[in-house]
XYZ file of C-alpha atoms in Angstrom:
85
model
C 97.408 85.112 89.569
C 96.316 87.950 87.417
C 94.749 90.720 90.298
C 96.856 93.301 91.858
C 96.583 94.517 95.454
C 96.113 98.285 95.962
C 98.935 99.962 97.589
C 97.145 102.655 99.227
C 95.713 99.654 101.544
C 97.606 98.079 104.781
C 98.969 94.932 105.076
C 96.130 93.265 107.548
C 93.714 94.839 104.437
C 96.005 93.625 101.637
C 95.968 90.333 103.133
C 92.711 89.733 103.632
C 91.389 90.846 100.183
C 94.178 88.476 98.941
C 92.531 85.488 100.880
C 89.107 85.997 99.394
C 90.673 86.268 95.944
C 92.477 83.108 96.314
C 91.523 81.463 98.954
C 92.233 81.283 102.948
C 94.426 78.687 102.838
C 96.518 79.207 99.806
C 97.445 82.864 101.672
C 98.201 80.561 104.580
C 100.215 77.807 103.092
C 102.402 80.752 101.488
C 102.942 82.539 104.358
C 104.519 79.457 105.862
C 106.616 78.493 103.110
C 107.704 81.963 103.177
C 108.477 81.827 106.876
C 110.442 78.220 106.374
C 111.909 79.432 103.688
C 110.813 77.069 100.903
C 109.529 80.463 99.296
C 110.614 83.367 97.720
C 109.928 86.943 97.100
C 108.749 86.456 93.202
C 108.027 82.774 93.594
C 105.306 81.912 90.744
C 103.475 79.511 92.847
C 102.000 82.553 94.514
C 100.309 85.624 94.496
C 102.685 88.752 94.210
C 104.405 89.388 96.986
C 102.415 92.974 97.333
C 99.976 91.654 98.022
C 101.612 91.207 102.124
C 102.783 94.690 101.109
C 106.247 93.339 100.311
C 108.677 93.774 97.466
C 110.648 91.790 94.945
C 114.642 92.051 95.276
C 114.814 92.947 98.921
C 117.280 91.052 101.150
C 116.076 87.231 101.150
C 114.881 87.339 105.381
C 112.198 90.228 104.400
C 110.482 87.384 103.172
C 110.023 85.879 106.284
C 108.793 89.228 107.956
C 106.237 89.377 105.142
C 105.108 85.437 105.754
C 104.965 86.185 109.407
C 102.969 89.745 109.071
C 100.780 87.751 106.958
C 99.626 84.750 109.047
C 99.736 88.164 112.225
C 96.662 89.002 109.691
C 95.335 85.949 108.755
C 96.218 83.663 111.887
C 97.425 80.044 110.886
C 95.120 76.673 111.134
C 94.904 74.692 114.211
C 96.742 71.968 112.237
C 99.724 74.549 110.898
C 102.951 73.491 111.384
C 103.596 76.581 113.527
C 101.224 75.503 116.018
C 102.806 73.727 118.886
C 99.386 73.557 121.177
């Protein structure tokens, strides 16, 4: 996952250029993992973690905020885990 978000950009813009460069649902299924916690900062499954303007090495819950801001942006799937409708 070669392309690098620009960090002049916000994270609802970050986020959104990061789901058409890898798709909707791989943004998605990160976010959650980072929310359960199954994912980390600099986790190589994923994009870089700028890309939901976050950083590497920052206490471990800022990944959370960062999978939470990032489904705020991209809003989950009706069958998302998250979902309790």
């Amino acid at each position: 996952m070669d392309a690098i978000p620009d960090r002049r950009l916000g994270p609802a813009a970050n986020a959104r250029k990061a789901a058409e460069l890898f798709g909707r649902d791989v943004l998605i299924d990160w976010c959650e993992a980072l929310l359960r916690g199954d994912a980390l900062d600099d986790d190589p499954r994923y994009p870089d973690i700028a890309w939901l303007c976050g950083t590497i090495g920052w206490p471990s819950h800022w990944a959370r905020v960062w999978g939470a801001r990032g489904l705020l942006h991209l809003g989950p799937p009706a069958n998302s885990v998250f979902c309790t409708r």
